[in-house]
Amino acid sequence: MTACGALNATSSVLWRWTSRASDVPARARVTLRCALDQLGFDEEVIDDAVLAVSEFVTNAITHAVGPYEMRLRRTAAGIVCEVEDHDPRIPETPVAPVMAPYAPVEENRGGGLEALCALLSEHERGLHIVHELTKGSWGFRGCKGTKTAWFAVGGGTSMAGAESHDALRFLSL
């Protein structure tokens, strides 16, 4: 991938794939969930990050060319996750609604992750959900023929910074 694609040198590549890979969103979710679990993040942070990365990965494989890359970076406040593709065009970002975009419908409750992923696949809904999950801390940037979608989520961990950085380095090998 490009040198300018990562936010800084401490980003770790979690997974690279091409357009020939199968079950990409599911594999990205599992990869990120395992990384964040090994780093000691709380389940709520993991769930939010997994749903956000599912949207970004689905958008990348649907609207852009590969190869693709998913990266993770620790920050003082939590993590930044990035999904890079090889379409430099930055998508138009839908305006986030003032109120929560989706009121729960009782008969649609209980569908689990697959039902939520189906909801995310409906056009222009997923980025609103990412906006809610990340409290508006997400976006896109382009550099030399690539585009990177990124989001940040906070949250406590049970590990100290140096230990979790070592664990992340181990995961990226």
Coordinates of N, CA, C and O in Angstrom, one line a residue:
M1 N 0.8 -1.2 0.0 CA 0.0 0.0 0.0 C 0.9 1.2 0.0 O 2.1 1.2 0.1
T2 N 0.3 2.4 -0.1 CA 1.0 3.6 -0.2 C 1.5 4.1 1.2 O 0.9 3.8 2.2
A3 N 2.7 4.7 1.1 CA 3.3 5.2 2.4 C 2.4 6.3 3.0 O 2.3 6.4 4.2
C4 N 1.7 7.1 2.2 CA 0.9 8.1 2.7 C -0.5 7.6 3.2 O -1.3 8.4 3.8
G5 N -0.8 6.4 2.9 CA -2.1 5.9 3.3 C -2.4 5.7 4.8 O -3.4 6.0 5.3
A6 N -1.3 5.4 5.5 CA -1.4 5.2 7.0 C -1.3 6.6 7.7 O -0.6 7.5 7.2
L7 N -2.0 6.8 8.8 CA -1.9 8.0 9.5 C -0.5 8.2 10.1 O 0.0 9.3 10.2
N8 N 0.1 7.2 10.5 CA 1.5 7.3 11.0 C 2.2 5.9 11.0 O 1.5 4.9 10.7
A9 N 3.4 5.9 11.4 CA 4.2 4.6 11.4 C 3.7 3.6 12.4 O 4.1 2.4 12.3
T10 N 2.9 3.9 13.3 CA 2.5 3.0 14.3 C 1.2 2.2 13.9 O 0.7 1.4 14.6
S11 N 0.7 2.5 12.7 CA -0.5 1.7 12.2 C 0.0 0.3 11.9 O 1.1 0.1 11.4
S12 N -0.8 -0.7 12.2 CA -0.5 -2.1 11.9 C -1.5 -2.6 10.9 O -2.7 -2.4 11.1
V13 N -1.0 -3.3 9.9 CA -1.9 -3.9 8.9 C -2.5 -5.2 9.5 O -1.8 -6.0 10.0
L14 N -3.8 -5.2 9.5 CA -4.5 -6.4 10.1 C -4.8 -7.4 9.0 O -4.8 -8.6 9.2
W15 N -5.1 -6.9 7.8 CA -5.5 -7.8 6.7 C -5.4 -7.1 5.3 O -5.7 -5.9 5.2
R16 N -4.9 -7.8 4.3 CA -4.9 -7.4 2.9 C -5.7 -8.4 2.1 O -5.6 -9.6 2.4
W17 N -6.4 -7.9 1.1 CA -7.2 -8.8 0.3 C -7.4 -8.2 -1.1 O -7.1 -7.0 -1.3
T18 N -7.9 -9.0 -2.0 CA -8.1 -8.6 -3.4 C -9.6 -8.8 -3.7 O -10.3 -9.4 -2.8
S19 N -10.0 -8.4 -4.9 CA -11.4 -8.6 -5.3 C -11.8 -10.0 -5.4 O -13.0 -10.4 -5.5
R20 N -10.8 -11.0 -5.4 CA -11.2 -12.4 -5.5 C -11.5 -13.0 -4.2 O -11.9 -14.2 -4.2
A21 N -11.2 -12.3 -3.1 CA -11.5 -12.9 -1.8 C -13.0 -13.1 -1.6 O -13.8 -12.3 -2.1
S22 N -13.3 -14.1 -0.8 CA -14.7 -14.4 -0.5 C -15.0 -14.0 0.9 O -14.2 -13.9 1.8
D23 N -16.3 -13.8 1.2 CA -16.8 -13.4 2.5 C -16.0 -12.3 3.2 O -15.7 -12.4 4.4
V24 N -15.7 -11.3 2.4 CA -14.8 -10.2 2.9 C -15.4 -9.5 4.1 O -14.7 -9.3 5.1
P25 N -16.6 -9.0 4.1 CA -17.1 -8.3 5.3 C -17.0 -9.2 6.6 O -16.6 -8.7 7.6
A26 N -17.4 -10.4 6.4 CA -17.4 -11.3 7.6 C -16.0 -11.6 8.1 O -15.7 -11.5 9.3
R27 N -15.1 -11.7 7.2 CA -13.7 -12.0 7.5 C -13.1 -10.7 8.2 O -12.3 -10.8 9.1
A28 N -13.4 -9.5 7.7 CA -12.9 -8.3 8.3 C -13.5 -8.1 9.7 O -12.7 -7.7 10.6
R29 N -14.7 -8.5 9.9 CA -15.3 -8.4 11.2 C -14.6 -9.3 12.2 O -14.3 -8.9 13.3
V30 N -14.4 -10.5 11.8 CA -13.7 -11.5 12.7 C -12.3 -11.0 13.0 O -11.8 -11.1 14.1
T31 N -11.6 -10.5 11.9 CA -10.2 -10.1 12.1 C -10.1 -8.9 13.1 O -9.3 -8.9 14.0
L32 N -11.0 -7.9 12.9 CA -10.9 -6.8 13.8 C -11.4 -7.2 15.2 O -10.8 -6.7 16.2
R33 N -12.4 -8.0 15.3 CA -12.9 -8.4 16.7 C -11.8 -9.2 17.4 O -11.5 -8.9 18.6
C34 N -11.0 -10.0 16.8 CA -9.9 -10.8 17.4 C -8.8 -9.8 17.8 O -8.3 -9.9 19.0
A35 N -8.5 -8.9 17.0 CA -7.4 -7.9 17.3 C -7.8 -7.1 18.5 O -7.0 -6.9 19.5
L36 N -9.0 -6.5 18.5 CA -9.4 -5.7 19.6 C -9.6 -6.5 20.9 O -9.3 -6.0 22.0
D37 N -10.1 -7.7 20.8 CA -10.2 -8.6 22.0 C -8.8 -8.9 22.6 O -8.6 -8.8 23.8
Q38 N -7.9 -9.2 21.7 CA -6.5 -9.5 22.2 C -5.9 -8.2 22.8 O -5.0 -8.3 23.7
L39 N -6.3 -7.0 22.4 CA -5.8 -5.8 22.9 C -6.5 -5.4 24.2 O -6.1 -4.4 24.9
G40 N -7.6 -6.1 24.6 CA -8.2 -5.9 25.8 C -9.3 -4.9 25.8 O -9.7 -4.4 26.9
F41 N -9.9 -4.6 24.6 CA -10.9 -3.6 24.6 C -12.2 -4.1 25.1 O -12.5 -5.3 25.0
D42 N -13.1 -3.2 25.6 CA -14.4 -3.6 26.1 C -15.3 -4.1 25.0 O -15.1 -3.6 23.8
E43 N -16.2 -4.9 25.3 CA -17.1 -5.5 24.3 C -17.9 -4.4 23.5 O -18.1 -4.6 22.3
E44 N -18.3 -3.4 24.2 CA -19.1 -2.3 23.5 C -18.2 -1.6 22.5 O -18.7 -1.4 21.3
V45 N -17.0 -1.3 22.8 CA -16.1 -0.7 21.8 C -15.9 -1.7 20.6 O -15.9 -1.3 19.5
I46 N -15.6 -2.9 20.9 CA -15.4 -3.9 19.9 C -16.6 -4.0 19.0 O -16.5 -4.0 17.7
D47 N -17.8 -4.1 19.5 CA -19.0 -4.2 18.7 C -19.2 -3.0 17.8 O -19.5 -3.1 16.6
D48 N -19.0 -1.8 18.3 CA -19.1 -0.6 17.5 C -18.1 -0.6 16.4 O -18.4 -0.2 15.2
A49 N -16.8 -0.9 16.7 CA -15.8 -0.9 15.7 C -16.1 -2.0 14.6 O -15.9 -1.7 13.4
V50 N -16.5 -3.2 15.0 CA -16.8 -4.2 14.1 C -18.0 -3.8 13.1 O -17.9 -4.1 11.9
L51 N -19.0 -3.2 13.6 CA -20.1 -2.7 12.7 C -19.6 -1.6 11.8 O -19.9 -1.6 10.6
A52 N -18.8 -0.7 12.3 CA -18.3 0.4 11.4 C -17.3 -0.2 10.3 O -17.4 0.2 9.2
V53 N -16.5 -1.1 10.7 CA -15.5 -1.6 9.7 C -16.3 -2.5 8.6 O -16.0 -2.5 7.5
S54 N -17.4 -3.1 9.0 CA -18.2 -3.9 8.1 C -18.8 -2.9 7.0 O -18.8 -3.3 5.8
E55 N -19.2 -1.8 7.4 CA -19.7 -0.8 6.4 C -18.6 -0.3 5.5 O -18.8 -0.3 4.3
F56 N -17.5 0.1 6.0 CA -16.4 0.6 5.2 C -15.9 -0.5 4.2 O -15.6 -0.2 3.1
V57 N -15.7 -1.7 4.7 CA -15.3 -2.8 3.8 C -16.3 -3.1 2.7 O -15.9 -3.3 1.6
T58 N -17.5 -3.2 3.1 CA -18.6 -3.4 2.1 C -18.6 -2.3 1.1 O -18.7 -2.6 -0.2
N59 N -18.4 -1.0 1.5 CA -18.4 0.1 0.5 C -17.2 -0.1 -0.4 O -17.2 0.2 -1.6
A60 N -16.0 -0.4 0.2 CA -14.8 -0.6 -0.6 C -14.9 -1.6 -1.7 O -14.6 -1.4 -2.9
I61 N -15.4 -2.8 -1.3 CA -15.5 -3.9 -2.3 C -16.6 -3.7 -3.3 O -16.6 -4.2 -4.4
T62 N -17.6 -2.9 -2.9 CA -18.8 -2.6 -3.8 C -18.5 -1.5 -4.8 O -18.8 -1.5 -6.0
H63 N -17.7 -0.4 -4.4 CA -17.6 0.8 -5.1 C -16.2 1.1 -5.6 O -16.0 2.1 -6.3
A64 N -15.2 0.3 -5.2 CA -13.8 0.6 -5.5 C -13.0 -0.6 -6.0 O -13.5 -1.7 -5.8
V65 N -11.9 -0.4 -6.5 CA -11.0 -1.5 -6.9 C -10.0 -1.7 -5.9 O -9.6 -0.9 -5.1
G66 N -9.5 -3.0 -5.9 CA -8.4 -3.4 -4.9 C -7.0 -3.2 -5.5 O -6.9 -2.7 -6.6
P67 N -6.1 -3.7 -4.8 CA -6.2 -4.4 -3.6 C -6.6 -3.5 -2.5 O -6.6 -2.3 -2.6
Y68 N -7.0 -4.2 -1.3 CA -7.5 -3.5 -0.2 C -6.7 -3.8 1.0 O -6.0 -4.8 1.1
E69 N -6.8 -2.9 2.0 CA -6.0 -3.1 3.3 C -6.8 -2.6 4.4 O -7.4 -1.5 4.3
M70 N -6.8 -3.3 5.5 CA -7.4 -2.8 6.8 C -6.3 -2.6 7.8 O -5.5 -3.6 8.0
R71 N -6.2 -1.5 8.4 CA -5.2 -1.1 9.4 C -5.8 -0.7 10.7 O -6.9 -0.2 10.8
L72 N -5.0 -0.8 11.8 CA -5.5 -0.4 13.1 C -4.3 0.3 13.8 O -3.2 0.0 13.7
R73 N -4.7 1.4 14.5 CA -3.7 2.2 15.2 C -4.3 2.5 16.6 O -5.4 3.0 16.7
R74 N -3.5 2.3 17.6 CA -3.9 2.7 19.0 C -3.6 4.2 19.1 O -2.7 4.8 18.6
T75 N -4.5 4.9 19.9 CA -4.4 6.3 20.3 C -4.6 6.3 21.8 O -5.0 5.4 22.4
A76 N -4.3 7.5 22.3 CA -4.5 7.7 23.8 C -6.0 7.5 24.1 O -6.3 7.1 25.2
A77 N -6.9 7.8 23.2 CA -8.3 7.8 23.4 C -9.0 6.5 23.0 O -10.1 6.2 23.3
G78 N -8.3 5.6 22.3 CA -8.9 4.4 21.8 C -8.2 3.9 20.6 O -7.0 3.6 20.6
I79 N -8.9 3.7 19.4 CA -8.3 3.2 18.2 C -8.8 4.0 17.0 O -9.8 4.6 17.0
V80 N -8.0 3.9 16.0 CA -8.4 4.4 14.6 C -8.2 3.2 13.7 O -7.2 2.5 13.7
C81 N -9.3 2.9 13.0 CA -9.3 1.8 12.0 C -9.4 2.4 10.7 O -10.2 3.4 10.5
E82 N -8.7 1.9 9.7 CA -8.7 2.4 8.3 C -8.9 1.3 7.3 O -8.4 0.2 7.5
V83 N -9.6 1.6 6.3 CA -9.8 0.7 5.2 C -9.4 1.4 3.9 O -10.0 2.4 3.6
E84 N -8.4 0.9 3.2 CA -7.9 1.6 2.0 C -8.2 0.8 0.8 O -8.2 -0.5 0.8
D85 N -8.6 1.5 -0.3 CA -8.8 0.9 -1.6 C -8.1 1.7 -2.6 O -7.4 2.7 -2.3
H86 N -8.2 1.3 -3.9 CA -7.5 2.0 -5.0 C -8.4 2.8 -5.9 O -8.2 2.8 -7.1
D87 N -9.3 3.4 -5.3 CA -10.2 4.4 -6.0 C -10.0 5.7 -5.3 O -10.5 5.9 -4.2
P88 N -9.3 6.7 -5.9 CA -8.9 7.9 -5.2 C -10.1 8.9 -5.0 O -10.0 9.8 -4.3
R89 N -11.3 8.5 -5.6 CA -12.4 9.5 -5.5 C -13.0 9.4 -4.1 O -13.4 8.3 -3.6
I90 N -13.1 10.5 -3.5 CA -13.7 10.6 -2.2 C -15.2 10.7 -2.4 O -15.8 11.5 -3.1
P91 N -16.0 9.8 -1.7 CA -17.4 9.8 -1.9 C -18.1 11.0 -1.3 O -17.6 11.6 -0.3
E92 N -19.2 11.4 -1.9 CA -20.0 12.4 -1.2 C -20.6 11.9 0.1 O -21.1 10.8 0.1
T93 N -20.3 12.6 1.1 CA -20.8 12.1 2.4 C -22.2 12.6 2.7 O -22.4 13.8 2.6
P94 N -23.1 11.7 2.9 CA -24.5 12.1 3.2 C -24.6 13.0 4.5 O -23.8 12.7 5.5
V95 N -25.4 13.9 4.5 CA -25.6 14.8 5.7 C -26.2 13.9 6.8 O -27.2 13.3 6.6
A96 N -25.6 13.9 8.0 CA -26.2 13.2 9.1 C -27.4 13.9 9.6 O -27.4 15.1 9.8
P97 N -28.5 13.1 9.9 CA -29.7 13.7 10.4 C -29.5 14.3 11.8 O -28.6 13.8 12.6
V98 N -30.3 15.3 12.2 CA -30.2 15.9 13.5 C -30.6 14.9 14.6 O -30.0 14.8 15.7
M99 N -31.5 14.0 14.3 CA -32.0 13.0 15.3 C -31.5 11.7 14.9 O -31.0 11.5 13.8
A100 N -31.6 10.7 15.8 CA -31.2 9.3 15.4 C -31.9 8.9 14.1 O -33.1 9.1 14.0
P101 N -31.1 8.3 13.2 CA -31.7 8.0 11.9 C -32.7 6.9 11.8 O -33.5 6.9 10.9
Y102 N -32.7 6.0 12.8 CA -33.6 4.9 12.7 C -34.2 4.6 14.0 O -33.5 4.2 15.0
A103 N -35.5 4.7 14.1 CA -36.2 4.3 15.3 C -36.5 2.8 15.2 O -36.8 2.3 14.2
P104 N -36.3 2.1 16.3 CA -36.5 0.7 16.3 C -37.9 0.3 16.0 O -38.8 0.9 16.5
V105 N -38.1 -0.7 15.2 CA -39.4 -1.3 14.9 C -39.5 -2.6 15.6 O -38.6 -3.5 15.4
E106 N -40.4 -2.7 16.5 CA -40.5 -3.9 17.4 C -40.4 -5.2 16.6 O -39.7 -6.1 17.0
E107 N -41.1 -5.4 15.5 CA -41.1 -6.7 14.8 C -39.8 -7.0 14.1 O -39.5 -8.1 13.8
N108 N -38.9 -6.0 14.0 CA -37.6 -6.2 13.4 C -36.5 -6.4 14.4 O -35.3 -6.6 14.1
R109 N -36.8 -6.5 15.7 CA -35.8 -6.7 16.8 C -35.3 -8.1 16.8 O -36.1 -9.0 16.5
G110 N -34.1 -8.3 17.3 CA -33.6 -9.6 17.5 C -33.0 -10.3 16.3 O -32.8 -11.5 16.4
G111 N -32.7 -9.6 15.3 CA -32.2 -10.2 14.1 C -30.7 -10.5 14.2 O -30.1 -11.2 13.3
G112 N -30.0 -9.9 15.2 CA -28.6 -10.2 15.3 C -27.7 -9.4 14.3 O -28.2 -8.5 13.6
L113 N -26.5 -9.8 14.3 CA -25.5 -9.1 13.5 C -25.8 -9.2 12.0 O -25.6 -8.3 11.2
E114 N -26.3 -10.4 11.5 CA -26.6 -10.5 10.1 C -27.7 -9.6 9.7 O -27.7 -9.0 8.6
A115 N -28.7 -9.4 10.5 CA -29.8 -8.5 10.2 C -29.3 -7.1 10.1 O -29.7 -6.3 9.3
L116 N -28.4 -6.7 11.1 CA -27.9 -5.4 11.1 C -27.0 -5.2 9.8 O -27.0 -4.1 9.2
C117 N -26.2 -6.2 9.5 CA -25.4 -6.0 8.3 C -26.2 -5.9 7.0 O -25.9 -5.2 6.1
A118 N -27.4 -6.6 7.0 CA -28.3 -6.4 5.9 C -28.8 -4.9 5.8 O -28.9 -4.3 4.8
L119 N -29.1 -4.4 7.0 CA -29.6 -3.0 7.1 C -28.4 -2.1 6.6 O -28.7 -1.1 5.9
L120 N -27.2 -2.4 7.0 CA -26.1 -1.5 6.6 C -25.9 -1.5 5.1 O -25.4 -0.6 4.5
S121 N -26.3 -2.6 4.4 CA -26.1 -2.8 3.0 C -27.1 -1.9 2.2 O -26.9 -1.7 1.0
E122 N -28.1 -1.4 2.8 CA -29.0 -0.5 2.1 C -28.4 0.8 1.9 O -27.8 1.4 2.8
H123 N -28.4 1.3 0.7 CA -27.6 2.5 0.3 C -27.9 3.7 1.2 O -29.1 4.0 1.5
E124 N -26.8 4.4 1.5 CA -26.8 5.6 2.3 C -27.3 5.5 3.7 O -27.4 6.5 4.4
R125 N -27.5 4.3 4.2 CA -27.8 4.2 5.6 C -26.6 3.9 6.5 O -26.5 4.3 7.6
G126 N -25.7 3.1 5.9 CA -24.5 2.7 6.7 C -23.6 3.8 7.2 O -23.2 3.7 8.3
L127 N -23.4 4.8 6.4 CA -22.6 5.9 6.9 C -23.2 6.7 8.0 O -22.5 7.2 8.9
H128 N -24.6 6.7 8.0 CA -25.3 7.4 9.1 C -25.0 6.5 10.4 O -24.8 7.1 11.5
I129 N -25.1 5.2 10.3 CA -24.8 4.4 11.4 C -23.4 4.5 11.9 O -23.2 4.6 13.1
V130 N -22.4 4.5 11.0 CA -21.0 4.8 11.3 C -20.9 6.1 12.1 O -20.2 6.2 13.1
H131 N -21.6 7.1 11.6 CA -21.6 8.4 12.3 C -22.1 8.3 13.7 O -21.5 8.9 14.6
E132 N -23.1 7.6 14.0 CA -23.6 7.4 15.3 C -22.7 6.6 16.2 O -22.4 6.9 17.3
L133 N -22.2 5.5 15.6 CA -21.3 4.6 16.4 C -20.0 5.3 16.8 O -19.4 5.0 17.9
T134 N -19.5 6.2 16.0 CA -18.2 6.8 16.2 C -18.4 8.2 16.8 O -17.4 9.0 16.9
K135 N -19.6 8.6 17.0 CA -19.9 10.0 17.5 C -19.3 11.0 16.6 O -18.8 12.1 17.0
G136 N -19.4 10.7 15.3 CA -19.0 11.7 14.2 C -17.5 11.7 13.9 O -17.0 12.5 13.1
S137 N -16.7 10.7 14.5 CA -15.3 10.7 14.3 C -14.9 9.7 13.2 O -14.5 8.6 13.5
W138 N -15.1 10.1 12.0 CA -14.8 9.3 10.8 C -14.7 10.1 9.6 O -15.0 11.3 9.6
G139 N -14.2 9.6 8.5 CA -14.1 10.3 7.3 C -13.3 9.6 6.2 O -13.0 8.4 6.3
F140 N -12.9 10.4 5.2 CA -12.2 9.8 4.1 C -11.0 10.7 3.8 O -11.1 11.9 4.1
R141 N -9.9 10.2 3.3 CA -8.8 11.0 2.7 C -8.2 10.2 1.5 O -8.3 9.0 1.5
G142 N -7.7 11.0 0.6 CA -7.1 10.4 -0.6 C -5.7 10.7 -0.7 O -5.2 11.7 -0.2
C143 N -4.9 9.8 -1.3 CA -3.5 10.1 -1.5 C -3.0 9.2 -2.6 O -3.1 7.9 -2.6
K144 N -2.4 9.8 -3.7 CA -1.7 9.1 -4.7 C -2.4 7.8 -5.2 O -1.9 6.7 -5.2
G145 N -3.6 8.0 -5.7 CA -4.4 6.9 -6.3 C -5.1 6.0 -5.3 O -5.6 4.9 -5.7
T146 N -5.1 6.3 -4.1 CA -5.8 5.5 -3.1 C -6.8 6.4 -2.3 O -6.7 7.6 -2.3
K147 N -7.7 5.7 -1.6 CA -8.6 6.4 -0.7 C -8.6 5.6 0.6 O -8.6 4.4 0.5
T148 N -8.7 6.3 1.7 CA -8.7 5.6 3.0 C -10.0 6.1 3.7 O -10.2 7.3 3.9
A149 N -10.8 5.2 4.1 CA -11.9 5.5 5.0 C -11.4 5.2 6.4 O -10.8 4.1 6.6
W150 N -11.7 6.1 7.3 CA -11.2 5.9 8.7 C -12.3 6.2 9.7 O -13.2 6.9 9.4
F151 N -12.2 5.5 10.9 CA -13.1 5.9 12.0 C -12.3 5.7 13.3 O -11.3 5.0 13.3
A152 N -12.7 6.4 14.3 CA -12.1 6.3 15.6 C -13.2 6.0 16.6 O -14.3 6.5 16.5
V153 N -12.9 5.1 17.5 CA -13.7 4.8 18.6 C -12.9 4.8 19.9 O -11.7 4.4 19.8
G154 N -13.5 5.2 21.0 CA -12.7 5.3 22.2 C -13.1 4.1 23.1 O -13.9 3.2 22.7
G155 N -12.6 4.1 24.3 CA -12.9 3.0 25.2 C -11.8 2.5 26.0 O -10.6 2.6 25.6
G156 N -12.1 2.0 27.1 CA -11.1 1.5 28.0 C -10.6 0.2 27.6 O -11.3 -0.6 26.9
T157 N -9.4 -0.2 28.0 CA -8.8 -1.5 27.9 C -8.4 -1.9 29.2 O -8.2 -1.2 30.1
S158 N -8.1 -3.2 29.3 CA -7.5 -3.8 30.5 C -6.0 -3.8 30.4 O -5.4 -4.3 31.4
M159 N -5.4 -3.4 29.3 CA -4.0 -3.5 29.1 C -3.4 -2.1 29.1 O -4.0 -1.1 28.7
A160 N -2.1 -2.0 29.6 CA -1.4 -0.8 29.5 C -0.9 -0.5 28.1 O -0.8 -1.4 27.3
G161 N -0.6 0.8 27.7 CA -0.3 1.1 26.4 C 0.8 0.4 25.8 O 0.7 -0.1 24.7
A162 N 2.0 0.2 26.5 CA 3.1 -0.5 25.9 C 2.8 -2.0 25.6 O 3.1 -2.5 24.6
E163 N 2.0 -2.6 26.6 CA 1.7 -4.0 26.4 C 0.8 -4.2 25.2 O 0.9 -5.1 24.4
S164 N -0.2 -3.3 25.0 CA -1.2 -3.4 23.9 C -0.5 -3.1 22.6 O -0.8 -3.7 21.6
H165 N 0.5 -2.2 22.6 CA 1.2 -1.9 21.3 C 2.0 -3.2 20.9 O 2.0 -3.6 19.8
D166 N 2.6 -3.9 21.9 CA 3.3 -5.1 21.6 C 2.3 -6.2 21.0 O 2.6 -6.9 20.1
A167 N 1.1 -6.3 21.6 CA 0.1 -7.2 21.2 C -0.3 -6.9 19.8 O -0.5 -7.8 18.9
L168 N -0.5 -5.6 19.4 CA -0.9 -5.3 18.1 C 0.2 -5.6 17.1 O -0.1 -6.1 16.0
R169 N 1.4 -5.4 17.5 CA 2.5 -5.7 16.6 C 2.6 -7.2 16.3 O 2.7 -7.6 15.2
F170 N 2.3 -8.0 17.3 CA 2.3 -9.4 17.2 C 1.2 -9.8 16.2 O 1.3 -10.7 15.4
L171 N 0.0 -9.2 16.3 CA -1.2 -9.6 15.5 C -0.9 -9.3 14.0 O -1.4 -9.9 13.1
S172 N 0.0 -8.3 13.7 CA 0.2 -7.9 12.4 C 1.2 -8.7 11.6 O 1.5 -8.5 10.5
L173 N 1.9 -9.6 12.3 CA 3.0 -10.4 11.7 C 2.4 -11.5 10.8 O 1.3 -11.9 10.9

